[in-house]
mmCIF file of C-alpha atoms in Angstrom:
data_model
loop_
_atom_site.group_PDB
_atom_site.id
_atom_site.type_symbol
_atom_site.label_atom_id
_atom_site.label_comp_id
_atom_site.label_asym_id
_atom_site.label_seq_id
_atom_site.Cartn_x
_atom_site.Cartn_y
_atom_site.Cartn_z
ATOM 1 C CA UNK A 1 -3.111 62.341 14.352
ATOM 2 C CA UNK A 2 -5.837 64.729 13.202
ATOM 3 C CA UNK A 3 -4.634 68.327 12.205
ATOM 4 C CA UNK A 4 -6.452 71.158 9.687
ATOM 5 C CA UNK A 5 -4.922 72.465 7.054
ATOM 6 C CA UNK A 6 -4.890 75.959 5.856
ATOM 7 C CA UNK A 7 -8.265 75.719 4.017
ATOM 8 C CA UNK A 8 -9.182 74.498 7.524
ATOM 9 C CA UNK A 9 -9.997 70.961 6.339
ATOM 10 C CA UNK A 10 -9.699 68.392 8.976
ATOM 11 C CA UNK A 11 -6.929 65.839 7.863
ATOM 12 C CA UNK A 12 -5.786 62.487 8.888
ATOM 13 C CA UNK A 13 -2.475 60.581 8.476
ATOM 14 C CA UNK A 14 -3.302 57.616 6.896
ATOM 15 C CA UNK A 15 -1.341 54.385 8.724
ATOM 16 C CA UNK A 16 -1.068 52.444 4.870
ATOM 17 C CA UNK A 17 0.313 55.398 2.843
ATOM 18 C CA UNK A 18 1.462 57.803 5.444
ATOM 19 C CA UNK A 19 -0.061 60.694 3.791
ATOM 20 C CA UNK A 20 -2.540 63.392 5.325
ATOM 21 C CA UNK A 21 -5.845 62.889 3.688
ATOM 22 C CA UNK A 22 -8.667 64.649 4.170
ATOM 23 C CA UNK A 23 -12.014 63.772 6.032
ATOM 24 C CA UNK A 24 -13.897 62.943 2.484
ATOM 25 C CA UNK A 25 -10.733 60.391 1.434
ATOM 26 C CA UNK A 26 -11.645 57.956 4.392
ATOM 27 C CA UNK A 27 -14.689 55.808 5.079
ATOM 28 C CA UNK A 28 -17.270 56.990 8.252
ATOM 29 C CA UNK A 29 -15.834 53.863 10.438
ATOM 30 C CA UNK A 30 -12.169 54.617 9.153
ATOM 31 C CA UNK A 31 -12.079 58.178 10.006
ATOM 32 C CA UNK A 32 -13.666 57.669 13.244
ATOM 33 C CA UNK A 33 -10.419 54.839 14.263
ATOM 34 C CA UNK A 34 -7.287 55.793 15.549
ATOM 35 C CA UNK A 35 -5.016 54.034 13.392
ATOM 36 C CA UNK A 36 -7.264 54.879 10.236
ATOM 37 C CA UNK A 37 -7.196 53.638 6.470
ATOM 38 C CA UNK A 38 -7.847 55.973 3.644
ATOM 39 C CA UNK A 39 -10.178 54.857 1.263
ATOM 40 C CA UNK A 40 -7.397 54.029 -1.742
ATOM 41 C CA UNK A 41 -5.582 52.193 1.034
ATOM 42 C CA UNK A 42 -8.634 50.171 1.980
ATOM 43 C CA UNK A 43 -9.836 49.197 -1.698
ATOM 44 C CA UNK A 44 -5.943 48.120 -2.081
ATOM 45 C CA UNK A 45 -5.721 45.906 0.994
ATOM 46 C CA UNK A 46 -9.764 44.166 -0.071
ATOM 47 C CA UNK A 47 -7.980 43.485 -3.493
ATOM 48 C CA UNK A 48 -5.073 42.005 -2.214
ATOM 49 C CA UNK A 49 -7.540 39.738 -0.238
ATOM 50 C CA UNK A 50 -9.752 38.828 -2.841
ATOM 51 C CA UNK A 51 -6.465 37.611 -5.025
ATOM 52 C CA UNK A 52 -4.822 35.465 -2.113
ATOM 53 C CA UNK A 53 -8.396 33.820 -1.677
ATOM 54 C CA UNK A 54 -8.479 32.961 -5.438
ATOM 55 C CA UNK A 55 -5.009 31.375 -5.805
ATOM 56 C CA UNK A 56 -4.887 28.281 -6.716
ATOM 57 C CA UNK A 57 -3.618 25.397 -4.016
ATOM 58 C CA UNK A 58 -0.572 23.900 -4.765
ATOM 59 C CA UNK A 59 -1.090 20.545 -6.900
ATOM 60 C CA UNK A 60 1.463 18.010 -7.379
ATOM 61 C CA UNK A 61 1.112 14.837 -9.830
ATOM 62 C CA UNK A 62 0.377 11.493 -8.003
ATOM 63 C CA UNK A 63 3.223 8.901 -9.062
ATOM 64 C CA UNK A 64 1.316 5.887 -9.307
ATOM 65 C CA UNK A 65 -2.274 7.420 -10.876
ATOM 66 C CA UNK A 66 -0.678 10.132 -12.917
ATOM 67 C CA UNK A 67 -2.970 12.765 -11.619
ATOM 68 C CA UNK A 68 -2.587 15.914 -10.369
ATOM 69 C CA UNK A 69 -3.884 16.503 -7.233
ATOM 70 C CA UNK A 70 -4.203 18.978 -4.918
ATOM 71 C CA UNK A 71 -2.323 18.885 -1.565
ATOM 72 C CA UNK A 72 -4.913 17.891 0.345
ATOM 73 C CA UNK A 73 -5.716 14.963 -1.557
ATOM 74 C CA UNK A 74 -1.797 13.770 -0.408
ATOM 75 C CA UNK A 75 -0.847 12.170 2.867
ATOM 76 C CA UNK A 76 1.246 14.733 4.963
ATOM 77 C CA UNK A 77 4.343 12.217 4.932
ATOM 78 C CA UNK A 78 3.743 11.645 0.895
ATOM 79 C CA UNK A 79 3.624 15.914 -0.096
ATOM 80 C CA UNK A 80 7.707 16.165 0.277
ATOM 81 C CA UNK A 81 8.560 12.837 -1.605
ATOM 82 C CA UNK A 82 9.605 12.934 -5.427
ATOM 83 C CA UNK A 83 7.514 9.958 -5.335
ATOM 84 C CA UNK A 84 4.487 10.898 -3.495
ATOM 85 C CA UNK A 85 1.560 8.717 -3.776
ATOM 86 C CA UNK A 86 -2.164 10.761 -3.025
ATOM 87 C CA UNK A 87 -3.987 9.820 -0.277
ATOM 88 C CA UNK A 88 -5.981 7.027 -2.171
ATOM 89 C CA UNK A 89 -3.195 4.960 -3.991
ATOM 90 C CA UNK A 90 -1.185 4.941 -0.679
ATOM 91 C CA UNK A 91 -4.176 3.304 1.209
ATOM 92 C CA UNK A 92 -3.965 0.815 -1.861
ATOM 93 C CA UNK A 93 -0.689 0.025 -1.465
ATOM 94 C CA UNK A 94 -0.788 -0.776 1.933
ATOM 95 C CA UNK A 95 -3.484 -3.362 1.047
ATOM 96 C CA UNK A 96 -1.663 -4.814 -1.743
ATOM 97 C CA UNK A 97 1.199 -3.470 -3.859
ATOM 98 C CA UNK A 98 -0.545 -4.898 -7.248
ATOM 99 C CA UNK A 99 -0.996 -2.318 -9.783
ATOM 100 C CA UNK A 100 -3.216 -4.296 -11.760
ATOM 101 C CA UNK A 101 -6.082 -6.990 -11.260
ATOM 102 C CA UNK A 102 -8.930 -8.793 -12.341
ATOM 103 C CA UNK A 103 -11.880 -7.620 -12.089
ATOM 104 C CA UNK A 104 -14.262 -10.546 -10.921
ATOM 105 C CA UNK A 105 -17.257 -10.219 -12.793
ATOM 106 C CA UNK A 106 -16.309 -9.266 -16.437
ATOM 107 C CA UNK A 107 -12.656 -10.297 -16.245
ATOM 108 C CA UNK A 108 -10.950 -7.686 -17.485
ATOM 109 C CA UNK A 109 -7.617 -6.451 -15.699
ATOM 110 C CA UNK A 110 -8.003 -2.893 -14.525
ATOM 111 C CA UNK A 111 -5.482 -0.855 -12.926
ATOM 112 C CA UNK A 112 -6.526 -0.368 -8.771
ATOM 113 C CA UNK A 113 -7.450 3.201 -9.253
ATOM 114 C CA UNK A 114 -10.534 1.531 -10.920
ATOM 115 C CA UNK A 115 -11.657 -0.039 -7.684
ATOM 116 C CA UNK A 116 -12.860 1.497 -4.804
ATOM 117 C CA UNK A 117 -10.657 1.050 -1.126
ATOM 118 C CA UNK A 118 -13.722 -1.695 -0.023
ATOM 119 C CA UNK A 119 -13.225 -3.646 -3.346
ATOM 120 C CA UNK A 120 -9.576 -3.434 -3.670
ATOM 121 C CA UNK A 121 -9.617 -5.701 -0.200
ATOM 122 C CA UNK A 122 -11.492 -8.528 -1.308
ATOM 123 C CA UNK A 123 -8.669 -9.746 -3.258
ATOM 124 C CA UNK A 124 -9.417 -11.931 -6.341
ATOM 125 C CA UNK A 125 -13.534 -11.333 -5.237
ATOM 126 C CA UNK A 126 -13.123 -7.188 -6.485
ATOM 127 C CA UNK A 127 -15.340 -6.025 -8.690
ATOM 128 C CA UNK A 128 -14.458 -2.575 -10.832
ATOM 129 C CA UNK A 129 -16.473 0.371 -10.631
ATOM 130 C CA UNK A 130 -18.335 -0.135 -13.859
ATOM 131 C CA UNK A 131 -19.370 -3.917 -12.266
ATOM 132 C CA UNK A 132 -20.182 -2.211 -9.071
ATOM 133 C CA UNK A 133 -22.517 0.796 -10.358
ATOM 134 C CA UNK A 134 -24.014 -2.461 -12.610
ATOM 135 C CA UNK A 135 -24.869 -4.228 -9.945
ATOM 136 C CA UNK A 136 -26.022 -1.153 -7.643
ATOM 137 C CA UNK A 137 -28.581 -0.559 -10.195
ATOM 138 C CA UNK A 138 -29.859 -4.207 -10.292
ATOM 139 C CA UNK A 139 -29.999 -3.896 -6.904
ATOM 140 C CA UNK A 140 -32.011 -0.517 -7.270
ATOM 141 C CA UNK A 141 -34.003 -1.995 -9.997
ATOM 142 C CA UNK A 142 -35.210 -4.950 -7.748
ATOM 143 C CA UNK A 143 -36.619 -3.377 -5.093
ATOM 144 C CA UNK A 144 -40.354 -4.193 -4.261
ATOM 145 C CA UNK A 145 -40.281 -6.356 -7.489
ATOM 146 C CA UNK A 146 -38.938 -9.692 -5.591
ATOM 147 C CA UNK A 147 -39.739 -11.685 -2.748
ATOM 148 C CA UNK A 148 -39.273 -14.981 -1.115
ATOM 149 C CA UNK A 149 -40.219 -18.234 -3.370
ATOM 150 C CA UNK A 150 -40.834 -21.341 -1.532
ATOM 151 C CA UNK A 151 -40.281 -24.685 -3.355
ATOM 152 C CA UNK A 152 -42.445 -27.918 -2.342
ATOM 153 C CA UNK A 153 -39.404 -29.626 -0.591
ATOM 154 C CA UNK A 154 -39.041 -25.957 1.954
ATOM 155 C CA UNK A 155 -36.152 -24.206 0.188
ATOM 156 C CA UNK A 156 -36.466 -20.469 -0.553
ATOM 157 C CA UNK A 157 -35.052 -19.020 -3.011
ATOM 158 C CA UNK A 158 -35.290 -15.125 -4.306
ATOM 159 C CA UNK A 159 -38.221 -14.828 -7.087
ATOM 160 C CA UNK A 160 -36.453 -13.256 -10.133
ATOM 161 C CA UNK A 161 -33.343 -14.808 -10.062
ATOM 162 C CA UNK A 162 -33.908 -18.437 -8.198
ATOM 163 C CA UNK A 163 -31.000 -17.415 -5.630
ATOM 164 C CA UNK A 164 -30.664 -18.935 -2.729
ATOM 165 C CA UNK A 165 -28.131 -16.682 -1.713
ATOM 166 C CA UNK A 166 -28.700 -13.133 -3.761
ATOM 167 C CA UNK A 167 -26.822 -10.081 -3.589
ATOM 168 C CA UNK A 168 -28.695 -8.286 -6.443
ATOM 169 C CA UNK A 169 -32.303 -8.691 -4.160
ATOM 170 C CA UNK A 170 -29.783 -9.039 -1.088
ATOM 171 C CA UNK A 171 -31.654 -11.426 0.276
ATOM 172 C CA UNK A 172 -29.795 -14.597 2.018
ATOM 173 C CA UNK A 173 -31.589 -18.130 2.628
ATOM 174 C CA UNK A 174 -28.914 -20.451 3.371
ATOM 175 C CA UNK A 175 -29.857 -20.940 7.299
ATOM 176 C CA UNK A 176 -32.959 -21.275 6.506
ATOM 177 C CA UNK A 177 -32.555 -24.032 3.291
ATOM 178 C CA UNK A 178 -29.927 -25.679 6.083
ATOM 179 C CA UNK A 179 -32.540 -26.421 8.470
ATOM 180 C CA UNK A 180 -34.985 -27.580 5.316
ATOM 181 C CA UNK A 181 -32.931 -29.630 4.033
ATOM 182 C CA UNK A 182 -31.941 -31.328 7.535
ATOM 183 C CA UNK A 183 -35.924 -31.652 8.239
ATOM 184 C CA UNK A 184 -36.181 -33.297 4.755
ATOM 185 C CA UNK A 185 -32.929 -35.613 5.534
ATOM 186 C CA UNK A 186 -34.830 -36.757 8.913
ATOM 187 C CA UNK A 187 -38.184 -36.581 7.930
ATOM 188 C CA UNK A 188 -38.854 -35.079 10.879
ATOM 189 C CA UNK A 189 -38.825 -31.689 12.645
ATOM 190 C CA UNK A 190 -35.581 -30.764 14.500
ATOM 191 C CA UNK A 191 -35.367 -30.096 18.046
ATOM 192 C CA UNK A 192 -34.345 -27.822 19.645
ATOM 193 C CA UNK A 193 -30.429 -29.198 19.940
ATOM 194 C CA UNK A 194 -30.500 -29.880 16.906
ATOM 195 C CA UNK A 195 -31.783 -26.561 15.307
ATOM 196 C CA UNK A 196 -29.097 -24.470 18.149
ATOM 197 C CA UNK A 197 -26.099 -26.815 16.032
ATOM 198 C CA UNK A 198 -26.693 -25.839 13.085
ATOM 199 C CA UNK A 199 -27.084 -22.121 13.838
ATOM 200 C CA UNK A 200 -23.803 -23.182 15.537
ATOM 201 C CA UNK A 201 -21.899 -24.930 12.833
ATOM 202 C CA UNK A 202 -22.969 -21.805 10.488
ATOM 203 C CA UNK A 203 -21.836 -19.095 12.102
ATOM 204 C CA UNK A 204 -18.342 -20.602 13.006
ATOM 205 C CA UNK A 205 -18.011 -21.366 9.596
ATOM 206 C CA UNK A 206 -18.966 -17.461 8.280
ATOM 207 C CA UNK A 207 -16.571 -16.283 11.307
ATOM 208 C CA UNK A 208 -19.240 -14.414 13.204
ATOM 209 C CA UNK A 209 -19.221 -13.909 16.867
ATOM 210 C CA UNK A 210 -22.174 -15.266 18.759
ATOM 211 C CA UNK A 211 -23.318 -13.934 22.204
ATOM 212 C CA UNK A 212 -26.149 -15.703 23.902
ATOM 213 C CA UNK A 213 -27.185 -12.919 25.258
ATOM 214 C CA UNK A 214 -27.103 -10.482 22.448
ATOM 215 C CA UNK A 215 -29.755 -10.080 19.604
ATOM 216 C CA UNK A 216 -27.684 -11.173 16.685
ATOM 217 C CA UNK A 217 -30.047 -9.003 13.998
ATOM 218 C CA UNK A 218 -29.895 -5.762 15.693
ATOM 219 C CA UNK A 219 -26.611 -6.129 18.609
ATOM 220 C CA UNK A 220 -28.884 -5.387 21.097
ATOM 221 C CA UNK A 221 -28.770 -7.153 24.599
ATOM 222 C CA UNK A 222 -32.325 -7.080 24.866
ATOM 223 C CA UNK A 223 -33.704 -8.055 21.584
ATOM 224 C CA UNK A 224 -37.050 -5.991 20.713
ATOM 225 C CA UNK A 225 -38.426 -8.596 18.619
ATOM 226 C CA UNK A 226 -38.359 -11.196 21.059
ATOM 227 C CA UNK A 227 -38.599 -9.757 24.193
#
């Protein structure tokens, strides 16, 4: 409600404090509002803002890692347990509820929050992080430096590290040295039965799902290498 006073100043009841203030205590866009804010009101309100923004989210110390972690970083069902596990040590321990293991390659027993969720799964075959940023940088380090070597009897192998099977060039030749080492065995080229058994046998063994009619390098029903 706008009213002048007796210096005929227009004047404004402000709906924060409740006091009449005058024309030059509110903002243009205030005064011009029906339910206005003086200026001291505003500035107070923006402060109170600006301090709710930067509070700090509730944390709460993992029981199994020891950490404190913000409650995001917990399960919903794990935030009002004594106990609560964060989100990553509970997807560990519904893998496996070992709090230790050995890591693979340099054998030294680690506690799981030193494996990633993708490790932790492979059982007594997990490698740490250290191993795995190792052997992401061999990997890295590899690239356009290696290629196929082909001996005199038809296996192939990776150049720099005489693999047949490689996972630091990630390169894989064991269909390919099966059917070599079946022509050598024969002395003879296979035919065609022959050659469709062993991609048989080998895939049944590495528990892959073949589809005649799907491209088996790209899942594709037509395959756009072939035709």
């Amino acid at each position: 409600m706008m009213k002048k006073s007796q210096q005929s100043r227009p004047t404004k009841v402000c709906v924060g404090c409740r006091k009449s203030v005058t024309k030059a205590g509110y903002a243009k866009r205030q005064w011009k509002n029906e339910k206005s804010k003086c200026q001291e009101c505003t500035a107070e309100s923006s402060a109170n803002t600006a301090a709710t923004h930067n509070e700090q989210p509730p944390t709460k110390t993992c029981a199994q890692c020891n950490k404190i972690r913000e409650k995001g970083q917990f399960p919903k069902k794990q935030w009002n347990r004594e106990d609560a596990l964060c989100r990553l040590c509970f997807e560990l321990t519904i893998i496996s509820e070992e709090m230790t293991r050995q890591c693979n390659q340099c054998k030294v027993e680690y506690p799981r929050n030193e494996y990633s969720i993708f490790q932790w799964e492979k059982g007594a075959d997990a490698l740490c992080h250290g191993c795995c940023d190792s052997l992401t940088k061999k990997c890295l380090d590899s690239v356009d430096k290696t290629e196929m070597k082909v001996l005199e009897n038809g296996l192939s192998f990776c150049s720099l590290h005489d693999l047949e099977c490689c996972d630091i060039c990630m390169m894989d030749f064991t269909l390919t040295n099966l059917f070599a080492r079946e022509r050598a065995a024969l002395g003879r080229d296979l035919t065609d039965a022959e050659h469709e058994a062993i991609i048989a046998e080998y895939y049944a063994d590495s528990g892959i799902r073949i589809n005649p009619k799907i491209c088996i390098l790209d899942g594709q029903s037509i395959c756009p290498r072939s035709g």
